[in-house]
Amino acid sequence: MIETSIINKIKNIIGNRYISNDPVELYCYSHDYTSRALSWIYDEYQFMADLIIKPRNEIQIKEIVDLANEEYIKLIPRGAGTSFGGQFLPIDGGVVIDFSVMNAILEINPEEHYAVVEPGVLYKDLGHELKKIGRGYWIPCNPGSAEVCTIGGMIANNASGESAIKYGTTRDYLLNLKAVLGTGQKVQFGSLVKKSVSGLDLLSLLVGSEGTLGIITEATLKFKALPETFITVIASFDSKKAAIEMAGKIQEYITPMSLEIADQAVLSGMNLYLSRIYPKLSLKVSTVALFVRLDGDRETTGIHAQKIKELFMNDKNASDVKILTEEEHEYLWKSRDCSGPSLLRLLRPFRNAAPYAPAILDFAVPFSKIFSFFEALSQIMKENNLGYGIVGHLGDGNLHINTTISLKSEADFKKIGDLQKTLIDQTMSLGGTITAEHGCGLWKAPYLPLEHGKEGVELMKKIKQVFDPNNILNPGKMISPSKLGYFPTSSN
């Protein structure tokens, strides 16, 4: 609980209009996709903020950080709240910093191809403005939360999505960054040029750090010309192995914008969504399907689409091969993005009145190990008696396992926690990563030593100590020193 005298000091900095301790608002700002599950795992903690503040500029943020160091106040930077790993959950109080007021697009430079924005700018809104310039531009890292996420949140989580195979992650578009470190020091990392090898890459330290090292106050991102067209080619396969082998052949020929895989359960969920918004398109519910999205000029992209179609047609394991129309393309990807809620309806126990939620587990393994992962996953899910669906960015080995849990069942939460431990062990045995794009937060942080070793984590803690010696920035997340311990796994 923050003392009244300290709250008054915060009001003097922020202003009465931009601070709240209303219980309803505190509740809303203290939950994310994983908070119910994490409340079972960390049952000794309360994920509830003491205050919400909405700073308007860098000066106010620095003054808040200075005050936080004086009074030891926990600060939790928050974007749009779309994270999957408890990245912005306050642990036993603290001040949530909402950047929704710092939402200005400060500059768009079409000559140098960069935009300068405040952290609360929505990715969608920036994209809308970029499309108005000349032939149109975009920042193509395109995370799954693209309709609602903020630029600051994307940087803090190094967000990416379906287009990462060709266009990379948020880090690849960041030129320059202004931030206030946990020390209260204002810094600027990076430059406006496309490449530089002067000194250590301090810019990249803040990218993906989940608000544990510094608070982003301004970002400069480069953008690209929009492709003239997008074309999607789809095919169904009667075996996962055949689909993976085909994905390898496709990547020998071209690097597509997206190369996605969806299994039988996910395809059923997509069809449920399509039946309501676009019944003209229905997908064959096969063992798996591949969705290949291409982009570029119309002529070249059309040639590539025909080549992909030929590869599919010449594979005896493929069926229902199709180059989608522009309208079908649009709705297919909408159904792909909305497959989670649709899948939930199909996986939850029939006529069960208890509220259920999807549990989405995020892993990546080397492309050559994907089939081994699929085989192990099938056995693991069978042993746990769990229905599930797989959807993922096959081209870069990033897979999402979707299942369901009852929001009223401690046993379900424990089962998902145990399942995650088992899958992490399997992932690490194949040379993979514990999280490819959903982040560490509280959900995956306990497993960092399995991927980076104790020595690697100790180095991360030393970096944290330099940037935030009093541990006021998002404590308990990533590698922050805190009371939160590591889960035991069979690899320990």
PDB file of C-alpha atoms in Angstrom, residues 32-239:
ATOM      1  CA  ASP A  32      -3.848 -10.235 -18.569  1.00  0.00           C
ATOM      2  CA  TYR A  33      -4.350 -13.445 -20.482  1.00  0.00           C
ATOM      3  CA  THR A  34      -2.396 -15.512 -17.938  1.00  0.00           C
ATOM      4  CA  SER A  35      -3.272 -13.830 -14.653  1.00  0.00           C
ATOM      5  CA  ARG A  36      -5.780 -16.463 -13.478  1.00  0.00           C
ATOM      6  CA  ALA A  37      -3.305 -19.278 -14.063  1.00  0.00           C
ATOM      7  CA  LEU A  38      -0.457 -17.344 -12.457  1.00  0.00           C
ATOM      8  CA  SER A  39      -2.606 -16.579  -9.402  1.00  0.00           C
ATOM      9  CA  TRP A  40      -2.810 -20.339  -8.776  1.00  0.00           C
ATOM     10  CA  ILE A  41       0.924 -20.856  -9.326  1.00  0.00           C
ATOM     11  CA  TYR A  42       2.026 -17.873  -7.222  1.00  0.00           C
ATOM     12  CA  ASP A  43      -0.784 -18.130  -4.689  1.00  0.00           C
ATOM     13  CA  GLU A  44       1.133 -16.125  -2.071  1.00  0.00           C
ATOM     14  CA  TYR A  45       1.054 -12.995  -4.226  1.00  0.00           C
ATOM     15  CA  GLN A  46      -1.643 -10.519  -5.163  1.00  0.00           C
ATOM     16  CA  PHE A  47      -1.543  -9.272  -8.740  1.00  0.00           C
ATOM     17  CA  MET A  48      -3.105  -5.929  -7.935  1.00  0.00           C
ATOM     18  CA  ALA A  49      -1.752  -2.443  -8.506  1.00  0.00           C
ATOM     19  CA  ASP A  50      -1.941   0.377  -5.965  1.00  0.00           C
ATOM     20  CA  LEU A  51      -2.176   3.156  -8.537  1.00  0.00           C
ATOM     21  CA  ILE A  52      -2.538   3.801 -12.239  1.00  0.00           C
ATOM     22  CA  ILE A  53      -0.831   6.840 -13.716  1.00  0.00           C
ATOM     23  CA  LYS A  54      -0.868   8.304 -17.223  1.00  0.00           C
ATOM     24  CA  PRO A  55       2.233  10.431 -17.801  1.00  0.00           C
ATOM     25  CA  ARG A  56       2.245  12.919 -20.658  1.00  0.00           C
ATOM     26  CA  ASN A  57       5.954  13.361 -21.321  1.00  0.00           C
ATOM     27  CA  GLU A  58       9.485  12.217 -20.560  1.00  0.00           C
ATOM     28  CA  ILE A  59       9.979  14.855 -17.860  1.00  0.00           C
ATOM     29  CA  GLN A  60       7.125  13.426 -15.797  1.00  0.00           C
ATOM     30  CA  ILE A  61       8.443   9.883 -16.260  1.00  0.00           C
ATOM     31  CA  LYS A  62      11.901  10.875 -15.019  1.00  0.00           C
ATOM     32  CA  GLU A  63      10.407  12.589 -11.969  1.00  0.00           C
ATOM     33  CA  ILE A  64       8.307   9.510 -11.209  1.00  0.00           C
ATOM     34  CA  VAL A  65      11.385   7.244 -11.502  1.00  0.00           C
ATOM     35  CA  ASP A  66      13.373   9.541  -9.219  1.00  0.00           C
ATOM     36  CA  LEU A  67      10.561   9.455  -6.655  1.00  0.00           C
ATOM     37  CA  ALA A  68      10.285   5.672  -6.997  1.00  0.00           C
ATOM     38  CA  ASN A  69      13.981   5.339  -6.147  1.00  0.00           C
ATOM     39  CA  GLU A  70      13.595   7.583  -3.130  1.00  0.00           C
ATOM     40  CA  GLU A  71      10.556   5.782  -1.750  1.00  0.00           C
ATOM     41  CA  TYR A  72      11.075   2.319  -3.269  1.00  0.00           C
ATOM     42  CA  ILE A  73       7.919   2.266  -5.354  1.00  0.00           C
ATOM     43  CA  LYS A  74       7.496  -0.486  -7.919  1.00  0.00           C
ATOM     44  CA  LEU A  75       6.805   0.804 -11.449  1.00  0.00           C
ATOM     45  CA  ILE A  76       5.132  -1.427 -14.042  1.00  0.00           C
ATOM     46  CA  PRO A  77       5.132  -0.044 -17.615  1.00  0.00           C
ATOM     47  CA  ARG A  78       2.058  -1.168 -19.568  1.00  0.00           C
ATOM     48  CA  GLY A  79       1.141  -0.942 -23.231  1.00  0.00           C
ATOM     49  CA  ALA A  80      -2.205  -2.282 -24.409  1.00  0.00           C
ATOM     50  CA  GLY A  81      -2.244  -5.285 -22.082  1.00  0.00           C
ATOM     51  CA  THR A  82      -2.175  -7.941 -24.821  1.00  0.00           C
ATOM     52  CA  SER A  83       0.721 -10.007 -23.457  1.00  0.00           C
ATOM     53  CA  PHE A  84       0.576 -13.757 -22.901  1.00  0.00           C
ATOM     54  CA  GLY A  85       3.144 -14.094 -20.114  1.00  0.00           C
ATOM     55  CA  GLY A  86       2.206 -11.835 -17.222  1.00  0.00           C
ATOM     56  CA  GLN A  87       4.714  -9.216 -18.392  1.00  0.00           C
ATOM     57  CA  PHE A  88       2.870  -6.254 -16.874  1.00  0.00           C
ATOM     58  CA  LEU A  89       1.201  -7.852 -13.862  1.00  0.00           C
ATOM     59  CA  PRO A  90       1.948  -5.928 -10.654  1.00  0.00           C
ATOM     60  CA  ILE A  91       3.235  -8.152  -7.859  1.00  0.00           C
ATOM     61  CA  ASP A  92       1.848  -7.130  -4.458  1.00  0.00           C
ATOM     62  CA  GLY A  93       1.136  -3.557  -5.443  1.00  0.00           C
ATOM     63  CA  GLY A  94       3.015  -0.897  -7.324  1.00  0.00           C
ATOM     64  CA  VAL A  95       2.241   1.784  -9.874  1.00  0.00           C
ATOM     65  CA  VAL A  96       1.094   0.786 -13.354  1.00  0.00           C
ATOM     66  CA  ILE A  97       2.264   3.318 -15.947  1.00  0.00           C
ATOM     67  CA  ASP A  98      -0.300   3.584 -18.737  1.00  0.00           C
ATOM     68  CA  PHE A  99       1.097   5.250 -21.876  1.00  0.00           C
ATOM     69  CA  SER A 100      -2.217   5.832 -23.611  1.00  0.00           C
ATOM     70  CA  VAL A 101      -1.816   9.621 -23.311  1.00  0.00           C
ATOM     71  CA  MET A 102       1.691   9.531 -24.835  1.00  0.00           C
ATOM     72  CA  ASN A 103       0.290   8.570 -28.220  1.00  0.00           C
ATOM     73  CA  ALA A 104       1.674  11.158 -30.642  1.00  0.00           C
ATOM     74  CA  ILE A 105       3.241  10.398 -33.993  1.00  0.00           C
ATOM     75  CA  LEU A 106       5.977  13.045 -33.808  1.00  0.00           C
ATOM     76  CA  GLU A 107       7.459  12.730 -37.292  1.00  0.00           C
ATOM     77  CA  ILE A 108       7.175  10.705 -40.460  1.00  0.00           C
ATOM     78  CA  ASN A 109      10.159  11.140 -42.770  1.00  0.00           C
ATOM     79  CA  PRO A 110       9.387   9.653 -46.200  1.00  0.00           C
ATOM     80  CA  GLU A 111      12.810  10.591 -47.565  1.00  0.00           C
ATOM     81  CA  GLU A 112      14.763   8.673 -44.925  1.00  0.00           C
ATOM     82  CA  HIS A 113      11.971   6.131 -44.373  1.00  0.00           C
ATOM     83  CA  TYR A 114      11.574   6.467 -40.621  1.00  0.00           C
ATOM     84  CA  ALA A 115       8.876   7.488 -38.141  1.00  0.00           C
ATOM     85  CA  VAL A 116       9.319   8.963 -34.652  1.00  0.00           C
ATOM     86  CA  VAL A 117       6.591   8.047 -32.164  1.00  0.00           C
ATOM     87  CA  GLU A 118       5.708   8.083 -28.499  1.00  0.00           C
ATOM     88  CA  PRO A 119       5.334   4.662 -26.827  1.00  0.00           C
ATOM     89  CA  GLY A 120       1.530   4.747 -26.596  1.00  0.00           C
ATOM     90  CA  VAL A 121       1.003   4.988 -30.364  1.00  0.00           C
ATOM     91  CA  LEU A 122      -0.962   2.009 -31.667  1.00  0.00           C
ATOM     92  CA  TYR A 123       0.748  -0.084 -34.334  1.00  0.00           C
ATOM     93  CA  LYS A 124      -2.502   0.012 -36.293  1.00  0.00           C
ATOM     94  CA  ASP A 125      -2.695   3.817 -36.206  1.00  0.00           C
ATOM     95  CA  LEU A 126       0.907   4.235 -37.323  1.00  0.00           C
ATOM     96  CA  GLY A 127       0.279   1.792 -40.157  1.00  0.00           C
ATOM     97  CA  HIS A 128      -2.780   3.778 -41.215  1.00  0.00           C
ATOM     98  CA  GLU A 129      -0.709   6.976 -41.446  1.00  0.00           C
ATOM     99  CA  LEU A 130       2.117   5.263 -43.334  1.00  0.00           C
ATOM    100  CA  LYS A 131      -0.306   3.969 -45.968  1.00  0.00           C
ATOM    101  CA  LYS A 132      -1.256   7.555 -46.837  1.00  0.00           C
ATOM    102  CA  ILE A 133       2.267   8.453 -47.957  1.00  0.00           C
ATOM    103  CA  GLY A 134       3.090   8.051 -51.639  1.00  0.00           C
ATOM    104  CA  ARG A 135       2.489   4.494 -52.796  1.00  0.00           C
ATOM    105  CA  GLY A 136       2.123   3.431 -49.152  1.00  0.00           C
ATOM    106  CA  TYR A 137       4.484   2.113 -46.473  1.00  0.00           C
ATOM    107  CA  TRP A 138       4.381  -0.306 -43.542  1.00  0.00           C
ATOM    108  CA  ILE A 139       6.329  -1.816 -40.668  1.00  0.00           C
ATOM    109  CA  PRO A 140       5.804  -5.484 -41.487  1.00  0.00           C
ATOM    110  CA  CYS A 141       6.618  -7.294 -38.215  1.00  0.00           C
ATOM    111  CA  ASN A 142       2.832  -7.651 -37.769  1.00  0.00           C
ATOM    112  CA  PRO A 143       2.212  -9.308 -34.359  1.00  0.00           C
ATOM    113  CA  GLY A 144      -0.978 -11.233 -33.644  1.00  0.00           C
ATOM    114  CA  SER A 145      -2.228  -8.299 -31.563  1.00  0.00           C
ATOM    115  CA  ALA A 146      -1.630  -5.853 -34.441  1.00  0.00           C
ATOM    116  CA  GLU A 147      -5.105  -4.308 -34.164  1.00  0.00           C
ATOM    117  CA  VAL A 148      -4.611  -3.123 -30.577  1.00  0.00           C
ATOM    118  CA  CYS A 149      -0.947  -3.283 -29.497  1.00  0.00           C
ATOM    119  CA  THR A 150       1.241  -0.243 -28.858  1.00  0.00           C
ATOM    120  CA  ILE A 151       4.663   0.494 -30.310  1.00  0.00           C
ATOM    121  CA  GLY A 152       6.147   0.664 -26.809  1.00  0.00           C
ATOM    122  CA  GLY A 153       4.728  -2.739 -25.956  1.00  0.00           C
ATOM    123  CA  MET A 154       6.039  -4.195 -29.205  1.00  0.00           C
ATOM    124  CA  ILE A 155       9.541  -2.940 -28.460  1.00  0.00           C
ATOM    125  CA  ALA A 156       9.447  -4.115 -24.846  1.00  0.00           C
ATOM    126  CA  ASN A 157       8.483  -7.613 -26.006  1.00  0.00           C
ATOM    127  CA  ASN A 158      10.311  -7.656 -29.363  1.00  0.00           C
ATOM    128  CA  ALA A 159       6.983  -8.563 -30.913  1.00  0.00           C
ATOM    129  CA  SER A 160       6.633 -10.567 -34.116  1.00  0.00           C
ATOM    130  CA  GLY A 161       4.137 -12.763 -35.888  1.00  0.00           C
ATOM    131  CA  GLU A 162       3.266 -14.532 -39.106  1.00  0.00           C
ATOM    132  CA  SER A 163       5.610 -12.443 -41.271  1.00  0.00           C
ATOM    133  CA  ALA A 164       8.759 -12.975 -39.164  1.00  0.00           C
ATOM    134  CA  ILE A 165      10.086 -15.645 -41.520  1.00  0.00           C
ATOM    135  CA  LYS A 166      10.669 -12.936 -44.156  1.00  0.00           C
ATOM    136  CA  TYR A 167      10.550  -9.622 -42.319  1.00  0.00           C
ATOM    137  CA  GLY A 168      11.916 -10.386 -38.861  1.00  0.00           C
ATOM    138  CA  THR A 169      10.873  -8.947 -35.514  1.00  0.00           C
ATOM    139  CA  THR A 170      10.365  -5.480 -34.037  1.00  0.00           C
ATOM    140  CA  ARG A 171      14.097  -5.255 -33.286  1.00  0.00           C
ATOM    141  CA  ASP A 172      14.796  -5.228 -37.027  1.00  0.00           C
ATOM    142  CA  TYR A 173      12.864  -1.953 -37.475  1.00  0.00           C
ATOM    143  CA  LEU A 174      14.130   0.012 -34.501  1.00  0.00           C
ATOM    144  CA  LEU A 175      16.688   2.717 -35.292  1.00  0.00           C
ATOM    145  CA  ASN A 176      16.720   4.869 -32.190  1.00  0.00           C
ATOM    146  CA  LEU A 177      15.236   4.852 -28.720  1.00  0.00           C
ATOM    147  CA  LYS A 178      14.842   7.291 -25.868  1.00  0.00           C
ATOM    148  CA  ALA A 179      14.255   5.914 -22.381  1.00  0.00           C
ATOM    149  CA  VAL A 180      14.510   6.624 -18.680  1.00  0.00           C
ATOM    150  CA  LEU A 181      16.535   3.926 -16.958  1.00  0.00           C
ATOM    151  CA  GLY A 182      15.824   2.590 -13.495  1.00  0.00           C
ATOM    152  CA  THR A 183      18.547   4.912 -12.216  1.00  0.00           C
ATOM    153  CA  GLY A 184      16.518   7.904 -13.403  1.00  0.00           C
ATOM    154  CA  GLN A 185      19.060   8.615 -16.143  1.00  0.00           C
ATOM    155  CA  LYS A 186      17.668   9.737 -19.506  1.00  0.00           C
ATOM    156  CA  VAL A 187      19.349   7.911 -22.385  1.00  0.00           C
ATOM    157  CA  GLN A 188      19.226   7.745 -26.158  1.00  0.00           C
ATOM    158  CA  PHE A 189      20.476   4.605 -27.900  1.00  0.00           C
ATOM    159  CA  GLY A 190      20.905   4.037 -31.638  1.00  0.00           C
ATOM    160  CA  SER A 191      21.018   6.505 -34.515  1.00  0.00           C
ATOM    161  CA  LEU A 192      19.167   7.436 -37.699  1.00  0.00           C
ATOM    162  CA  VAL A 193      21.452   5.516 -40.057  1.00  0.00           C
ATOM    163  CA  LYS A 194      20.728   2.016 -41.305  1.00  0.00           C
ATOM    164  CA  LYS A 195      23.909   0.499 -39.895  1.00  0.00           C
ATOM    165  CA  SER A 196      26.528   1.302 -37.292  1.00  0.00           C
ATOM    166  CA  VAL A 197      29.228  -0.655 -35.457  1.00  0.00           C
ATOM    167  CA  SER A 198      30.226   2.061 -32.990  1.00  0.00           C
ATOM    168  CA  GLY A 199      30.379   0.581 -29.518  1.00  0.00           C
ATOM    169  CA  LEU A 200      28.244  -2.039 -27.839  1.00  0.00           C
ATOM    170  CA  ASP A 201      24.675  -2.460 -29.065  1.00  0.00           C
ATOM    171  CA  LEU A 202      22.894  -0.865 -26.118  1.00  0.00           C
ATOM    172  CA  LEU A 203      19.746  -0.362 -28.184  1.00  0.00           C
ATOM    173  CA  SER A 204      19.176  -4.105 -28.411  1.00  0.00           C
ATOM    174  CA  LEU A 205      19.484  -4.486 -24.635  1.00  0.00           C
ATOM    175  CA  LEU A 206      16.226  -2.601 -24.158  1.00  0.00           C
ATOM    176  CA  VAL A 207      14.401  -4.454 -26.929  1.00  0.00           C
ATOM    177  CA  GLY A 208      12.547  -7.409 -25.427  1.00  0.00           C
ATOM    178  CA  SER A 209      13.513  -6.436 -21.864  1.00  0.00           C
ATOM    179  CA  GLU A 210       9.833  -6.188 -20.808  1.00  0.00           C
ATOM    180  CA  GLY A 211      10.260  -2.892 -18.992  1.00  0.00           C
ATOM    181  CA  THR A 212      12.829  -4.272 -16.538  1.00  0.00           C
ATOM    182  CA  LEU A 213      15.725  -2.018 -17.600  1.00  0.00           C
ATOM    183  CA  GLY A 214      14.181   1.250 -18.721  1.00  0.00           C
ATOM    184  CA  ILE A 215      10.946   3.032 -19.591  1.00  0.00           C
ATOM    185  CA  ILE A 216      10.621   3.842 -23.278  1.00  0.00           C
ATOM    186  CA  THR A 217       9.688   7.466 -23.961  1.00  0.00           C
ATOM    187  CA  GLU A 218      10.253   7.747 -27.729  1.00  0.00           C
ATOM    188  CA  ALA A 219      11.119   5.433 -30.605  1.00  0.00           C
ATOM    189  CA  THR A 220      12.325   5.845 -34.165  1.00  0.00           C
ATOM    190  CA  LEU A 221      11.400   3.013 -36.499  1.00  0.00           C
ATOM    191  CA  LYS A 222      12.224   2.452 -40.136  1.00  0.00           C
ATOM    192  CA  PHE A 223       9.508   1.474 -42.588  1.00  0.00           C
ATOM    193  CA  LYS A 224       9.293  -0.215 -45.974  1.00  0.00           C
ATOM    194  CA  ALA A 225       7.276   0.272 -49.137  1.00  0.00           C
ATOM    195  CA  LEU A 226       4.050  -1.728 -49.141  1.00  0.00           C
ATOM    196  CA  PRO A 227       4.041  -4.679 -51.531  1.00  0.00           C
ATOM    197  CA  GLU A 228       1.856  -4.251 -54.595  1.00  0.00           C
ATOM    198  CA  THR A 229      -0.051  -7.434 -53.867  1.00  0.00           C
ATOM    199  CA  PHE A 230      -0.507 -10.348 -51.475  1.00  0.00           C
ATOM    200  CA  ILE A 231      -1.379 -13.873 -52.640  1.00  0.00           C
ATOM    201  CA  THR A 232      -2.111 -16.958 -50.531  1.00  0.00           C
ATOM    202  CA  VAL A 233      -1.784 -20.565 -51.667  1.00  0.00           C
ATOM    203  CA  ILE A 234      -3.250 -23.313 -49.456  1.00  0.00           C
ATOM    204  CA  ALA A 235      -3.153 -27.103 -49.415  1.00  0.00           C
ATOM    205  CA  SER A 236      -4.289 -29.923 -47.160  1.00  0.00           C
ATOM    206  CA  PHE A 237      -2.007 -32.804 -46.167  1.00  0.00           C
ATOM    207  CA  ASP A 238      -2.740 -36.245 -44.817  1.00  0.00           C
ATOM    208  CA  SER A 239       0.381 -36.317 -42.654  1.00  0.00           C
TER     209      SER A 239
END
